[in-house]
XYZ file of C-alpha atoms in Angstrom:
684
model
C -95.827 -69.272 -57.323
C -97.622 -67.035 -54.963
C -95.625 -64.670 -52.669
C -96.450 -64.535 -49.053
C -97.553 -61.094 -48.020
C -96.740 -59.793 -44.537
C -97.864 -56.799 -42.575
C -95.181 -53.978 -42.270
C -93.610 -53.339 -38.724
C -95.046 -50.352 -36.974
C -92.651 -48.371 -34.567
C -94.093 -47.516 -31.227
C -94.584 -43.844 -30.562
C -92.110 -42.173 -27.936
C -93.585 -39.650 -25.632
C -91.809 -36.342 -24.834
C -91.380 -37.288 -21.225
C -89.687 -40.510 -22.001
C -87.378 -38.765 -24.463
C -86.257 -36.260 -21.812
C -85.483 -39.003 -19.343
C -83.485 -40.844 -21.938
C -81.372 -37.759 -22.746
C -80.646 -37.143 -19.098
C -79.654 -40.777 -18.648
C -77.253 -40.525 -21.575
C -75.652 -37.371 -20.245
C -75.237 -38.890 -16.825
C -73.663 -42.011 -18.324
C -71.255 -39.904 -20.416
C -70.254 -37.848 -17.361
C -69.511 -40.953 -15.328
C -67.442 -42.338 -18.183
C -65.494 -39.071 -18.463
C -64.779 -38.984 -14.747
C -63.664 -42.609 -14.843
C -61.379 -41.874 -17.766
C -59.825 -38.787 -16.047
C -59.231 -40.772 -12.886
C -57.226 -43.376 -14.777
C -55.363 -41.096 -17.205
C -54.495 -38.213 -14.704
C -54.105 -39.621 -11.214
C -53.591 -37.147 -8.304
C -49.927 -36.369 -7.329
C -48.414 -38.567 -4.667
C -48.215 -37.189 -1.173
C -44.426 -36.736 -1.284
C -44.647 -34.596 -4.413
C -47.226 -32.352 -2.818
C -45.074 -32.105 0.248
C -42.031 -31.041 -1.790
C -44.088 -28.445 -3.615
C -45.372 -26.921 -0.392
C -41.881 -27.032 1.124
C -40.527 -25.132 -1.878
C -43.180 -22.468 -1.357
C -42.089 -22.298 2.290
C -38.440 -21.853 1.319
C -39.275 -19.165 -1.243
C -41.157 -17.190 1.367
C -38.263 -17.535 3.803
C -35.750 -16.420 1.169
C -37.781 -13.293 0.402
C -37.841 -12.453 4.071
C -34.078 -12.886 4.287
C -33.598 -10.486 1.378
C -35.782 -7.937 3.117
C -33.600 -8.250 6.220
C -30.390 -7.908 4.225
C -31.669 -4.751 2.480
C -32.775 -3.356 5.806
C -29.330 -3.866 7.368
C -27.538 -2.425 4.357
C -29.621 0.760 4.511
C -29.422 1.168 8.249
C -25.676 0.319 8.599
C -24.463 0.097 12.185
C -27.621 -0.331 14.331
C -27.896 -0.223 18.064
C -28.675 -3.495 19.864
C -32.347 -2.646 20.468
C -32.914 -1.489 16.879
C -31.253 -4.613 15.551
C -33.480 -6.942 17.549
C -36.626 -5.008 16.710
C -35.906 -5.214 13.000
C -35.205 -8.949 13.186
C -38.326 -9.612 15.271
C -40.498 -7.674 12.835
C -39.179 -9.598 9.845
C -39.576 -12.949 11.601
C -43.140 -12.110 12.700
C -44.063 -11.250 9.124
C -42.610 -14.565 8.011
C -44.583 -16.434 10.641
C -47.862 -14.773 9.649
C -47.334 -15.643 6.004
C -46.505 -19.245 6.749
C -49.496 -19.730 9.048
C -51.827 -18.257 6.442
C -50.318 -20.477 3.747
C -50.686 -23.513 5.989
C -54.379 -22.824 6.454
C -55.051 -22.202 2.765
C -52.900 -24.908 1.243
C -53.081 -27.541 3.964
C -49.361 -28.004 4.407
C -48.194 -31.416 5.473
C -47.185 -32.170 9.030
C -43.433 -31.608 8.488
C -43.945 -28.098 7.112
C -46.278 -27.201 9.954
C -43.674 -28.436 12.431
C -41.105 -26.039 10.951
C -43.562 -23.186 11.453
C -44.153 -24.250 15.048
C -40.400 -24.376 15.731
C -39.902 -20.860 14.429
C -42.895 -19.645 16.406
C -41.557 -21.180 19.614
C -38.129 -19.636 19.091
C -39.674 -16.259 18.407
C -41.726 -16.398 21.571
C -38.571 -17.330 23.500
C -36.814 -14.200 22.242
C -39.817 -11.982 22.969
C -39.904 -13.237 26.526
C -36.499 -11.795 27.338
C -36.808 -8.801 29.639
C -33.972 -6.816 28.118
C -32.663 -6.454 24.605
C -29.200 -7.566 25.623
C -26.406 -9.276 23.785
C -27.912 -12.734 24.359
C -31.202 -11.720 22.773
C -29.373 -10.184 19.861
C -27.317 -13.336 19.384
C -30.478 -15.449 19.371
C -32.175 -13.225 16.841
C -29.122 -13.150 14.635
C -29.020 -16.940 14.816
C -32.544 -17.030 13.378
C -31.579 -14.644 10.590
C -30.339 -16.967 7.856
C -29.003 -14.032 5.877
C -26.292 -13.515 8.450
C -25.820 -17.256 8.871
C -25.208 -17.564 5.122
C -22.811 -14.588 4.867
C -20.804 -14.992 8.056
C -18.840 -18.190 8.116
C -18.421 -19.861 11.484
C -15.711 -18.082 13.461
C -12.427 -19.910 13.680
C -10.478 -19.762 16.890
C -7.537 -17.785 15.575
C -4.812 -16.564 17.977
C -4.631 -12.805 18.281
C -1.602 -10.507 18.123
C 1.495 -11.593 20.032
C 1.314 -8.224 21.719
C -1.862 -9.156 23.605
C -2.696 -6.817 26.452
C -5.075 -7.292 29.328
C -8.650 -7.756 28.137
C -9.762 -4.668 30.024
C -7.545 -2.506 27.807
C -9.046 -3.629 24.507
C -10.738 -0.911 22.486
C -13.054 -1.376 19.553
C -11.534 -0.246 16.235
C -14.969 0.229 14.640
C -16.608 3.570 15.519
C -20.373 3.751 15.788
C -22.276 4.838 12.668
C -19.324 4.133 10.368
C -19.780 2.636 6.912
C -18.010 -0.670 7.609
C -17.395 -3.882 5.698
C -15.961 -7.013 7.332
C -14.155 -9.293 4.921
C -15.326 -12.905 5.019
C -11.814 -13.913 6.140
C -11.981 -11.803 9.302
C -12.387 -13.205 12.795
C -15.914 -12.122 13.756
C -15.628 -13.746 17.177
C -12.686 -11.494 18.020
C -14.556 -8.376 16.852
C -17.612 -9.260 18.928
C -15.363 -9.903 21.916
C -13.803 -6.431 21.862
C -16.670 -4.433 20.317
C -19.722 -6.176 21.704
C -22.706 -7.038 19.490
C -22.418 -5.280 16.154
C -24.156 -5.549 12.806
C -21.919 -4.975 9.800
C -21.881 -5.897 6.152
C -19.888 -9.038 5.413
C -18.439 -10.054 2.077
C -15.412 -9.504 -0.142
C -15.616 -5.698 0.489
C -14.950 -4.951 -3.173
C -18.470 -4.191 -4.376
C -18.135 -0.473 -3.521
C -16.008 1.960 -1.497
C -16.242 1.802 2.319
C -14.934 4.135 5.012
C -13.644 1.243 7.146
C -12.821 -2.355 6.322
C -11.708 -5.339 8.401
C -9.657 -8.128 6.862
C -6.679 -10.433 7.333
C -3.197 -9.756 5.983
C -3.798 -11.880 2.881
C -6.417 -9.457 1.532
C -4.827 -6.049 2.290
C -3.849 -5.364 -1.301
C -7.249 -6.425 -2.654
C -9.311 -4.336 -0.245
C -7.172 -1.189 0.193
C -8.417 0.445 -3.018
C -12.001 0.090 -1.759
C -11.276 1.783 1.593
C -11.140 5.542 2.132
C -10.126 5.988 5.777
C -9.290 2.999 8.002
C -8.198 -0.616 7.533
C -8.236 -3.042 10.468
C -5.874 -5.933 9.732
C -6.368 -8.985 11.956
C -4.074 -11.889 12.652
C -0.969 -13.163 14.408
C 2.559 -12.258 13.287
C 1.192 -9.703 10.843
C 3.710 -6.949 11.580
C 6.197 -7.754 8.827
C 3.489 -8.067 6.191
C 1.991 -4.748 7.275
C 5.442 -3.104 7.179
C 5.991 -4.418 3.665
C 2.549 -3.170 2.648
C 3.013 0.415 3.898
C 6.633 0.594 2.728
C 5.370 1.022 -0.849
C 2.011 2.570 0.082
C 2.925 5.340 2.490
C -0.537 6.887 2.265
C -1.395 4.301 4.926
C -0.014 5.182 8.359
C 0.259 2.499 11.040
C -1.090 3.451 14.454
C 2.040 3.246 16.605
C 0.178 2.703 19.864
C -2.841 0.664 18.690
C -3.347 -2.986 17.943
C -4.612 -5.752 20.205
C -5.059 -8.618 17.817
C -4.977 -6.200 14.879
C -3.027 -3.382 13.238
C -4.849 -0.115 12.594
C -3.967 1.615 9.313
C -5.209 5.154 8.668
C -5.261 6.654 5.198
C -4.099 10.140 4.264
C -6.938 12.051 2.612
C -5.305 15.460 2.084
C -4.664 15.686 -1.670
C -1.313 17.509 -1.537
C -0.017 15.248 1.208
C -1.239 12.257 -0.784
C 0.591 13.490 -3.889
C 3.799 13.831 -1.875
C 3.491 10.329 -0.424
C 2.848 8.810 -3.838
C 5.861 10.615 -5.272
C 8.036 9.403 -2.397
C 6.897 5.838 -3.010
C 7.597 6.160 -6.713
C 11.144 7.455 -6.284
C 12.163 5.324 -3.314
C 11.332 2.079 -5.123
C 12.256 2.953 -8.695
C 15.904 1.806 -8.364
C 17.281 3.475 -11.518
C 19.307 6.451 -10.219
C 20.490 7.102 -6.673
C 21.667 9.577 -4.104
C 23.890 7.573 -1.752
C 24.535 9.666 1.354
C 22.666 11.670 4.035
C 25.145 10.607 6.696
C 25.672 12.115 10.141
C 27.300 10.852 13.313
C 25.932 13.121 16.034
C 22.812 12.770 18.193
C 19.807 10.697 17.174
C 17.605 13.666 16.316
C 20.357 15.279 14.270
C 21.005 12.054 12.337
C 17.346 11.571 11.484
C 16.961 15.189 10.457
C 19.891 14.663 8.103
C 18.053 11.734 6.481
C 14.974 13.946 6.057
C 17.161 16.601 4.433
C 18.581 13.897 2.163
C 15.025 12.958 1.172
C 14.363 16.595 0.300
C 17.379 16.578 -2.016
C 16.443 13.258 -3.612
C 12.912 14.542 -4.193
C 14.174 17.748 -5.741
C 16.703 15.995 -7.998
C 14.451 13.032 -8.875
C 16.588 10.317 -7.245
C 16.237 7.367 -4.904
C 17.798 8.071 -1.508
C 19.975 5.138 -0.459
C 21.203 6.108 3.034
C 24.779 5.431 4.011
C 23.780 4.349 7.516
C 21.493 1.449 8.401
C 18.505 2.203 10.627
C 17.271 -1.028 12.199
C 14.284 0.430 14.063
C 12.507 1.914 11.043
C 10.629 0.644 8.020
C 13.296 0.626 5.270
C 13.325 3.766 3.161
C 13.745 1.808 -0.039
C 13.274 -1.686 -1.371
C 16.218 -1.205 -3.741
C 19.231 -3.382 -3.040
C 22.963 -2.757 -2.937
C 23.183 -4.569 -6.274
C 20.646 -2.147 -7.809
C 22.703 0.803 -6.621
C 26.010 -0.557 -7.900
C 24.441 -1.411 -11.249
C 23.202 2.166 -11.592
C 26.608 3.548 -10.577
C 28.345 1.302 -13.126
C 26.136 2.585 -15.911
C 26.458 6.234 -14.841
C 29.305 6.956 -12.401
C 28.094 9.172 -9.562
C 29.200 12.740 -8.935
C 30.434 13.770 -5.497
C 30.884 17.538 -5.886
C 28.015 19.441 -4.298
C 28.760 22.431 -6.486
C 28.187 20.368 -9.640
C 24.956 18.737 -8.430
C 22.037 19.925 -10.551
C 18.796 18.654 -12.060
C 20.635 16.883 -14.888
C 22.765 14.813 -12.470
C 21.913 11.115 -12.739
C 23.678 9.702 -9.664
C 25.288 11.340 -6.642
C 27.406 9.821 -3.877
C 29.123 11.236 -0.812
C 31.687 9.679 1.459
C 31.458 10.146 5.205
C 29.423 12.819 6.924
C 27.768 15.042 4.330
C 25.337 17.057 6.421
C 27.509 20.172 6.184
C 27.616 19.849 2.410
C 23.848 19.456 2.197
C 23.197 22.465 4.390
C 25.726 24.564 2.518
C 24.229 23.505 -0.806
C 20.690 24.554 0.146
C 19.060 23.757 3.477
C 15.854 25.385 2.281
C 15.465 23.040 -0.677
C 11.830 22.324 -1.470
C 9.823 21.176 -4.456
C 8.197 24.251 -6.083
C 4.683 22.775 -5.964
C 4.876 22.572 -2.163
C 6.322 26.015 -1.413
C 2.913 27.390 -0.475
C 2.618 24.697 2.230
C 5.752 25.972 3.934
C 8.991 24.370 5.039
C 7.591 23.211 8.383
C 4.996 21.090 6.581
C 7.504 19.885 3.990
C 10.193 18.807 6.440
C 7.659 17.291 8.864
C 6.277 14.914 6.224
C 9.766 13.880 5.104
C 10.980 13.353 8.670
C 8.076 11.072 9.517
C 8.553 9.112 6.274
C 12.177 8.502 7.283
C 11.504 7.274 10.844
C 8.336 5.182 10.669
C 8.793 2.531 13.406
C 8.928 -1.058 12.206
C 7.082 -3.951 13.854
C 9.779 -4.667 16.462
C 9.943 -1.025 17.483
C 6.158 -0.704 17.625
C 5.920 -3.708 19.906
C 8.536 -2.187 22.215
C 6.698 1.141 22.270
C 3.379 -0.534 23.086
C 4.978 -2.636 25.780
C 6.954 0.074 27.582
C 5.233 3.409 26.922
C 3.660 5.035 29.973
C 1.849 7.818 28.095
C -1.760 8.353 29.177
C -4.001 10.491 26.981
C -5.226 13.173 26.975
C -1.900 14.644 27.989
C 0.703 17.382 27.703
C 4.180 16.317 26.610
C 7.196 18.208 27.941
C 10.763 17.840 26.722
C 13.426 19.334 29.014
C 16.843 19.308 27.334
C 19.709 19.872 29.765
C 23.067 17.996 30.074
C 25.471 19.127 27.323
C 22.911 21.431 25.680
C 24.302 24.362 27.665
C 27.077 24.664 25.064
C 24.523 25.356 22.311
C 21.703 27.266 23.999
C 20.807 28.650 27.441
C 19.244 26.014 29.701
C 15.665 26.682 30.761
C 14.517 25.883 34.271
C 11.782 23.287 34.717
C 9.548 25.833 36.443
C 9.134 27.731 33.154
C 7.830 24.588 31.486
C 5.362 24.082 34.310
C 4.086 27.641 34.039
C 3.022 26.882 30.475
C 1.643 23.503 31.580
C -0.508 25.262 34.176
C -1.954 27.478 31.434
C -2.865 24.375 29.480
C -4.424 22.770 32.557
C -6.596 25.808 33.277
C -7.639 26.112 29.643
C -8.239 22.446 28.770
C -8.460 20.587 32.084
C -5.670 18.202 31.016
C -3.385 17.296 33.924
C -1.518 14.230 32.573
C 2.063 15.057 31.636
C 4.422 12.863 29.665
C 7.904 14.046 30.613
C 11.060 13.608 28.520
C 14.329 14.718 30.087
C 17.955 13.743 30.529
C 18.139 15.443 33.954
C 17.249 13.385 37.039
C 16.790 16.600 39.040
C 13.862 17.469 36.806
C 12.248 14.146 37.694
C 12.712 14.936 41.400
C 11.146 18.378 40.896
C 7.861 16.851 39.747
C 6.965 16.305 43.424
C 6.406 20.059 43.733
C 3.436 20.022 41.330
C 0.563 18.161 42.945
C -1.986 19.331 40.346
C -0.421 17.118 37.693
C 0.090 13.418 37.096
C 3.531 12.756 35.628
C 4.451 9.823 33.394
C 7.989 9.125 32.213
C 10.309 6.313 31.207
C 11.939 4.420 34.046
C 15.549 4.794 32.864
C 18.829 6.113 34.273
C 19.571 9.792 33.599
C 23.214 10.829 33.873
C 22.734 14.436 32.688
C 26.101 14.175 30.913
C 24.988 13.795 27.297
C 24.931 10.773 25.035
C 28.644 11.027 24.247
C 29.524 10.533 27.904
C 26.966 7.746 28.302
C 28.441 5.964 25.287
C 31.968 6.324 26.669
C 30.774 4.921 29.990
C 29.592 1.729 28.331
C 25.949 2.408 27.442
C 24.730 0.695 24.286
C 23.938 3.027 21.390
C 21.205 0.646 20.212
C 19.539 0.627 23.617
C 19.768 4.412 23.980
C 18.185 4.804 20.544
C 15.283 2.521 21.436
C 14.623 4.349 24.715
C 14.728 7.633 22.816
C 12.224 6.408 20.207
C 9.818 5.181 22.890
C 9.993 8.664 24.408
C 9.419 10.501 21.128
C 6.480 8.398 19.933
C 4.926 8.530 23.391
C 5.246 12.331 23.443
C 3.562 12.812 20.056
C 0.447 11.018 21.325
C -0.288 14.036 23.518
C -2.602 16.811 22.382
C -0.239 19.587 23.561
C 3.559 19.849 23.733
C 6.051 22.152 25.431
C 9.558 21.999 23.969
C 12.555 24.065 22.905
C 12.997 24.245 19.147
C 16.698 24.912 19.625
C 16.877 21.169 20.303
C 16.667 18.575 17.541
C 14.426 16.559 19.849
C 11.980 19.427 20.285
C 11.759 19.940 16.530
C 11.373 16.184 16.038
C 8.354 16.106 18.363
C 6.705 18.978 16.506
C 7.395 17.484 13.075
C 6.272 13.929 13.839
C 3.125 15.233 15.539
C 2.403 17.352 12.455
C 2.701 14.317 10.166
C 0.628 11.958 12.321
C -2.167 14.466 12.942
C -1.897 15.919 9.411
C -2.538 19.329 10.902
C -0.214 21.825 12.552
C 0.266 20.639 16.139
C -0.287 22.582 19.344
C 3.377 22.999 20.298
C 4.866 25.789 22.425
C 8.600 26.410 22.072
C 10.111 28.247 25.038
C 13.122 29.606 23.184
C 12.800 29.808 19.394
C 10.295 29.301 16.667
C 10.729 26.570 14.072
C 12.986 28.260 11.526
C 16.363 28.380 9.856
C 18.234 29.907 12.780
C 17.321 26.798 14.792
C 18.193 24.336 12.024
C 21.126 26.084 10.389
C 23.250 27.730 13.098
C 26.670 26.573 11.909
C 26.698 27.642 8.251
C 29.852 29.598 7.619
C 31.411 29.177 4.219
C 30.715 27.629 0.859
C 27.358 29.320 0.271
C 26.328 30.299 -3.226
C 25.496 33.966 -3.661
C 21.865 33.119 -4.482
C 21.407 30.966 -1.403
C 23.208 33.468 0.829
C 20.760 36.141 -0.305
C 17.822 33.797 0.329
C 19.105 32.978 3.821
C 19.500 36.664 4.643
C 15.930 37.292 3.527
C 14.687 34.481 5.781
C 16.614 35.857 8.751
C 15.386 39.379 8.094
C 11.783 38.206 7.929
C 12.128 36.510 11.303
C 13.746 39.575 12.850
C 11.025 41.841 11.474
C 8.409 39.515 12.909
C 10.039 39.786 16.328
C 10.149 43.597 16.009
C 6.422 43.713 15.248
C 5.639 41.440 18.170
C 7.626 43.692 20.524
C 5.907 46.814 19.237
C 2.506 45.172 19.607
C 3.380 44.280 23.202
C 4.250 47.924 23.953
C 8.033 47.518 24.011
C 10.515 49.045 21.623
C 14.208 48.771 21.120
C 16.654 46.506 19.378
C 16.668 42.738 19.553
C 19.482 41.752 21.906
C 21.196 38.568 22.920
C 23.044 37.645 26.084
C 26.395 38.154 24.313
C 27.101 41.774 23.308
C 30.903 41.807 23.230
C 31.960 38.934 20.965
C 31.838 39.051 17.197
C 31.089 36.067 15.024
C 34.085 34.778 13.087
C 33.789 31.691 10.840
C 35.911 28.734 11.832
C 37.866 26.901 9.108
C 36.244 23.884 7.416
C 36.100 20.524 9.174
C 35.723 22.049 12.619
C 33.563 19.284 14.134
C 36.019 16.990 15.884
C 35.683 14.340 18.508
C 34.169 15.756 21.695
C 37.162 14.779 23.809
C 39.593 16.590 21.512
C 37.357 19.668 21.515
C 37.207 19.587 25.293
C 41.003 19.465 25.547
C 41.234 22.318 23.066
C 38.887 24.390 25.195
C 40.965 23.721 28.283
C 44.139 24.751 26.464
C 42.472 28.033 25.513
C 41.244 28.563 29.106
C 37.621 27.967 28.151
C 35.212 30.181 26.241
C 36.350 33.785 25.809
C 32.831 35.090 26.462
C 31.275 32.875 29.150
C 34.187 30.815 30.471
C 32.703 27.324 30.065
C 35.234 24.508 29.737
C 33.138 22.075 27.669
C 31.563 22.514 24.240
C 30.708 20.221 21.365
C 32.306 22.773 18.999
C 34.769 25.656 19.470
C 34.907 28.740 17.252
C 37.457 31.451 16.669
C 37.408 34.685 18.640
C 36.908 38.029 16.858
C 39.442 38.956 14.219
C 42.627 40.477 15.622
C 42.690 38.301 18.731
C 45.668 35.935 18.870
C 44.313 33.460 21.416
C 40.955 32.369 22.718
C 37.914 30.577 21.388
C 34.126 30.814 21.693
C 31.922 27.945 22.782
C 29.175 26.801 20.454
C 26.406 28.703 22.228
C 28.292 31.998 22.345
C 29.249 31.747 18.694
C 25.578 31.264 17.771
C 24.573 34.284 19.822
C 27.309 36.320 18.187
C 26.041 35.351 14.779
C 22.443 36.186 15.688
C 23.554 39.501 17.146
C 25.228 40.335 13.868
C 22.076 39.419 11.937
C 19.976 41.533 14.307
C 22.314 44.464 13.854
C 21.954 44.198 10.075
C 18.187 44.147 10.456
C 18.240 47.239 12.670
C 20.344 49.071 10.130
C 17.991 48.138 7.309
C 14.957 49.234 9.327
C 16.614 52.517 10.228
C 17.547 53.102 6.600
C 14.001 52.345 5.511
C 12.528 54.725 8.103
C 14.832 57.531 6.995
C 13.795 57.186 3.376
């Protein structure tokens, strides 16, 4: 079998040109296939997703701008209206520029561009205002989302029940003060009385601020983060504020302030702060008590007795539980009658002043104990406060005892006629003649004229029990007088009480007078009067600096507070009292020598000698008056009325001295002792 032979296949030759074209065609085909595959496997994002992405970028930019604004306001604090608007405009313009640039680069969708246009239109509207007034500021603040996010919409809350005319409102936030407004506060009310302000808003507990604004519910939370002033807003907040300061006496309530708020000022003096904290500790501890500090004379004398009782309770580490109830003041203690009786059951109280010492657990007196306190030690003071002086010590205790409560504050704000700046004058007449010489009103006005020439102050707040003094004000046309519109009998409170006047009403009128007088920058008084000393002491405590008070008769000292001490003094305290009296006499001698006058210190009574009266000499005024009539009046001056009668010099069978003459006799004796000591010193 023969195989068929065939010719082998010969491949055609490929030119270089054709090969290049083929390669290019393959690459092009592969590229098209790749693009087709990418288009099906990775489709472009839908329009709504792109829109959300761009909107998120928009929001992020806006948030950064808000943070810049917030930092700016925190650094700058309280800005003026023009500065505030300029800062807001600058931040908003920067935001607008960024958004427009982003819109051009990223092709934002129509909705995002519309937001930019709205902001731009609002910005142009603000720029077109001719003045940077409150309306422009409000518009710019409305744009600022940082403030919109931090300040909740204002709620229409009623303001204080004691609302005054709108024209009398004053802003409690000083300019350039580091201020925080709590998120619970009524911003609408603040703007209404302060105008446009920019303040930090939050919980006010991130750091310490000089001034904070809050409602009553947040006082305890915020107080530790405030150094100087708390503004407490709300309606019917008085009782809560009273309860707050009762145990935190470093906060003093502004007696005259508060239109929709209560203004609380903190004590910053360290020694005063230590005293207040110690008072709060003892007065609310409720473990051991001093039950007493009772007096039944004039208002000023009663309240001074309570302050003296506080001095004793401080010294002996006890809680003062006063015998009398004082309805017009913030309670001295939160301890109850049950707490006191429980303590007395566990440790029966002593009642002998002579046995009272630092180891005594409880002490109780029955009836009026002011004489016992003064005889025990009227100069009692905690050793750590001796360098501050007794005036400081007693002033702080007196104010602590008579802080007006909410009802009394409302009455003071409603009825007080005091207008500051002013000079307060207290003219004590009526039955005071039996204790000290009466001073004519013209002498007060001579000192007032000196104040007017020196300071330019011509407003006078006048306290007096003499209607003739009120009539005399017509003779002084250079002054504007303000005083309470009340009846003045010029007979003393005993006579007014006997004639049917209410003790409660007289006390309220008196308190309105006192707390109106201490608002004045200058005071003219007589320190021989409890009222004069009360004005000086309360002013000292409120101002926390020694007040500008001129006394026309005596300086604040022990001869003005302690004129009736006769018997029962310990030898140590008698020596101390003599040293105090000698120091005062020596001071008077030096003042006379400096003025170019020499000679002994004299009084208006040179014939009578001081003779102690037996214990329990203070009787009812009517009985004393009858006793004076039986003895044909005072042996020295002949007056027929006196709150207290004293024995005549030894050897006399009949006759008595009125209270004033007996004091002068005692002072004359002290002065004579001083002269003898000085003469003895000069000889040796």
